[in-house]
PDB file of C-alpha atoms and ligand atoms in Angstrom:
ATOM      1  CA  MET A 190      23.195  61.893 -29.319  1.00 56.00           C
ATOM      2  CA  SER A 191      19.256  61.712 -29.980  1.00 52.00           C
ATOM      3  CA  THR A 192      19.214  65.545 -30.094  1.00 60.00           C
ATOM      4  CA  MET A 193      21.449  66.028 -32.954  1.00 67.00           C
ATOM      5  CA  LYS A 194      19.413  67.606 -35.828  1.00 72.00           C
ATOM      6  CA  GLU A 195      19.838  66.524 -39.383  1.00 73.00           C
ATOM      7  CA  LYS A 196      20.517  69.233 -41.754  1.00 80.00           C
ATOM      8  CA  LYS A 197      18.214  69.182 -44.572  1.00 89.00           C
ATOM      9  CA  LEU A 198      20.003  70.142 -47.909  1.00 93.00           C
ATOM     10  CA  PRO A 199      17.718  72.042 -50.483  1.00 94.00           C
ATOM     11  CA  GLN A 200      16.799  70.086 -53.417  1.00 96.00           C
ATOM     12  CA  ARG A 201      15.470  71.220 -56.821  1.00 97.00           C
ATOM     13  CA  ARG A 202      14.427  69.514 -60.109  1.00 97.00           C
ATOM     14  CA  CYS A 203      16.157  69.840 -63.299  1.00 98.00           C
ATOM     15  CA  ILE A 204      13.805  71.413 -66.017  1.00 98.00           C
ATOM     16  CA  GLY A 205      15.819  68.992 -68.529  1.00 98.00           C
ATOM     17  CA  CYS A 206      15.581  65.550 -67.191  1.00 98.00           C
ATOM     18  CA  GLY A 207      13.121  66.285 -64.570  1.00 97.00           C
ATOM     19  CA  GLU A 208      15.153  64.662 -61.841  1.00 98.00           C
ATOM     20  CA  THR A 209      15.479  66.056 -58.274  1.00 98.00           C
ATOM     21  CA  LYS A 210      18.734  66.691 -57.255  1.00 97.00           C
ATOM     22  CA  LEU A 211      20.711  68.580 -54.490  1.00 96.00           C
ATOM     23  CA  LYS A 212      20.594  72.288 -55.153  1.00 94.00           C
ATOM     24  CA  ARG A 213      24.290  73.000 -55.107  1.00 92.00           C
ATOM     25  CA  ASP A 214      24.720  70.350 -57.795  1.00 94.00           C
ATOM     26  CA  LEU A 215      22.243  72.334 -60.325  1.00 95.00           C
ATOM     27  CA  ILE A 216      22.904  75.467 -62.234  1.00 96.00           C
ATOM     28  CA  ARG A 217      20.180  78.267 -61.482  1.00 96.00           C
ATOM     29  CA  VAL A 218      18.838  80.368 -64.334  1.00 97.00           C
ATOM     30  CA  VAL A 219      17.047  83.482 -63.173  1.00 97.00           C
ATOM     31  CA  ARG A 220      14.909  86.123 -64.616  1.00 97.00           C
ATOM     32  CA  ASP A 221      15.143  89.250 -62.591  1.00 94.00           C
ATOM     33  CA  PRO A 222      12.330  91.530 -62.012  1.00 92.00           C
ATOM     34  CA  GLY A 223      13.416  93.816 -64.814  1.00 93.00           C
ATOM     35  CA  GLY A 224      12.820  90.916 -67.207  1.00 93.00           C
ATOM     36  CA  VAL A 225      16.795  90.216 -67.782  1.00 94.00           C
ATOM     37  CA  VAL A 226      17.620  86.284 -68.013  1.00 96.00           C
ATOM     38  CA  SER A 227      21.056  85.398 -66.480  1.00 95.00           C
ATOM     39  CA  VAL A 228      23.076  82.659 -64.987  1.00 95.00           C
ATOM     40  CA  ASP A 229      22.898  82.645 -61.301  1.00 94.00           C
ATOM     41  CA  PRO A 230      26.093  81.159 -59.972  1.00 86.00           C
ATOM     42  CA  THR A 231      25.073  81.908 -56.378  1.00 86.00           C
ATOM     43  CA  GLY A 232      21.669  80.785 -56.355  1.00 87.00           C
ATOM     44  CA  LYS A 233      20.666  83.733 -54.573  1.00 89.00           C
ATOM     45  CA  LYS A 234      19.660  86.467 -57.170  1.00 93.00           C
ATOM     46  CA  SER A 235      15.909  87.295 -56.746  1.00 94.00           C
ATOM     47  CA  GLY A 236      13.762  86.597 -59.604  1.00 96.00           C
ATOM     48  CA  ARG A 237      11.984  83.746 -61.306  1.00 96.00           C
ATOM     49  CA  GLY A 238      14.558  80.484 -61.381  1.00 96.00           C
ATOM     50  CA  ALA A 239      14.919  77.514 -63.090  1.00 97.00           C
ATOM     51  CA  TYR A 240      17.213  74.718 -62.368  1.00 97.00           C
ATOM     52  CA  LEU A 241      19.459  72.514 -64.521  1.00 97.00           C
ATOM     53  CA  CYS A 242      21.800  69.712 -64.048  1.00 97.00           C
ATOM     54  CA  LYS A 243      25.613  70.489 -65.145  1.00 96.00           C
ATOM     55  CA  ASN A 244      25.070  68.396 -67.908  1.00 96.00           C
ATOM     56  CA  PRO A 245      24.834  69.801 -71.641  1.00 96.00           C
ATOM     57  CA  ALA A 246      22.332  67.112 -72.384  1.00 97.00           C
ATOM     58  CA  CYS A 247      19.696  68.747 -69.869  1.00 98.00           C
ATOM     59  CA  LEU A 248      20.442  71.937 -71.280  1.00 97.00           C
ATOM     60  CA  LYS A 249      19.623  71.014 -74.877  1.00 97.00           C
ATOM     61  CA  ARG A 250      16.821  69.149 -73.841  1.00 98.00           C
ATOM     62  CA  ALA A 251      15.296  72.008 -71.634  1.00 98.00           C
ATOM     63  CA  HIS A 252      16.078  74.486 -74.430  1.00 96.00           C
ATOM     64  CA  LYS A 253      14.477  72.215 -77.466  1.00 96.00           C
ATOM     65  CA  THR A 254      11.409  71.397 -75.237  1.00 97.00           C
ATOM     66  CA  ARG A 255      11.065  75.024 -74.527  1.00 96.00           C
ATOM     67  CA  GLN A 256      11.068  74.025 -70.672  1.00 96.00           C
ATOM     68  CA  LEU A 257      13.487  76.668 -70.069  1.00 97.00           C
ATOM     69  CA  ALA A 258      11.228  79.461 -71.741  1.00 97.00           C
ATOM     70  CA  ARG A 259       8.358  78.370 -70.086  1.00 97.00           C
ATOM     71  CA  ASN A 260       9.821  77.927 -66.567  1.00 96.00           C
ATOM     72  CA  LEU A 261      10.989  81.540 -66.902  1.00 97.00           C
ATOM     73  CA  ASP A 262       8.089  82.650 -68.771  1.00 94.00           C
ATOM     74  CA  CYS A 263      10.015  84.686 -71.158  1.00 93.00           C
ATOM     75  CA  PRO A 264      12.068  84.245 -74.546  1.00 93.00           C
ATOM     76  CA  ILE A 265      15.617  82.743 -74.092  1.00 94.00           C
ATOM     77  CA  PRO A 266      18.283  84.623 -75.844  1.00 92.00           C
ATOM     78  CA  ASP A 267      20.936  82.487 -77.733  1.00 93.00           C
ATOM     79  CA  ASP A 268      23.619  84.096 -75.743  1.00 94.00           C
ATOM     80  CA  LEU A 269      22.184  82.901 -72.567  1.00 96.00           C
ATOM     81  CA  ILE A 270      22.279  79.417 -74.258  1.00 96.00           C
ATOM     82  CA  GLU A 271      25.889  79.782 -74.891  1.00 96.00           C
ATOM     83  CA  THR A 272      26.739  81.295 -71.532  1.00 95.00           C
ATOM     84  CA  LEU A 273      24.984  78.368 -69.813  1.00 95.00           C
ATOM     85  CA  SER A 274      26.803  75.762 -71.781  1.00 96.00           C
ATOM     86  CA  GLU A 275      30.124  77.618 -70.774  1.00 94.00           C
ATOM     87  CA  ALA A 276      29.058  77.394 -67.207  1.00 92.00           C
ATOM     88  CA  ILE A 277      28.201  73.609 -67.405  1.00 92.00           C
ATOM     89  CA  ALA A 278      31.456  72.841 -69.188  1.00 92.00           C
ATOM     90  CA  GLN A 279      33.477  74.482 -66.450  1.00 88.00           C
ATOM     91  CA  HIS A 280      31.849  71.805 -64.165  1.00 76.00           C
ATOM     92  CA  GLU A 281      33.219  68.964 -66.252  1.00 63.00           C
TER      93      GLU A 281
HETATM   94 ZN1  LIG B 255      19.013  67.035 -65.641  1.00 54.74          ZN
END
């Protein structure tokens, strides 16, 4: 019984509220090596990533405080914010 290994679930920090949560409970935004920013539902795209709670308030805050742009190190297009809002709304 003592040999059973505990599986550690990956955790990431939400750039909106700053809380650390399970990676699967967050939405990943990624800037790919070509500089294109997109929502990454699989969490497996390569590139620079940022994580957000599935909470519209966190998205709003991350955008307003420019945390999103800062974390991805590039400007955030408005349509990405819309795409993110829609992705978050689907989880509510
Ligand atoms: Zn959050």
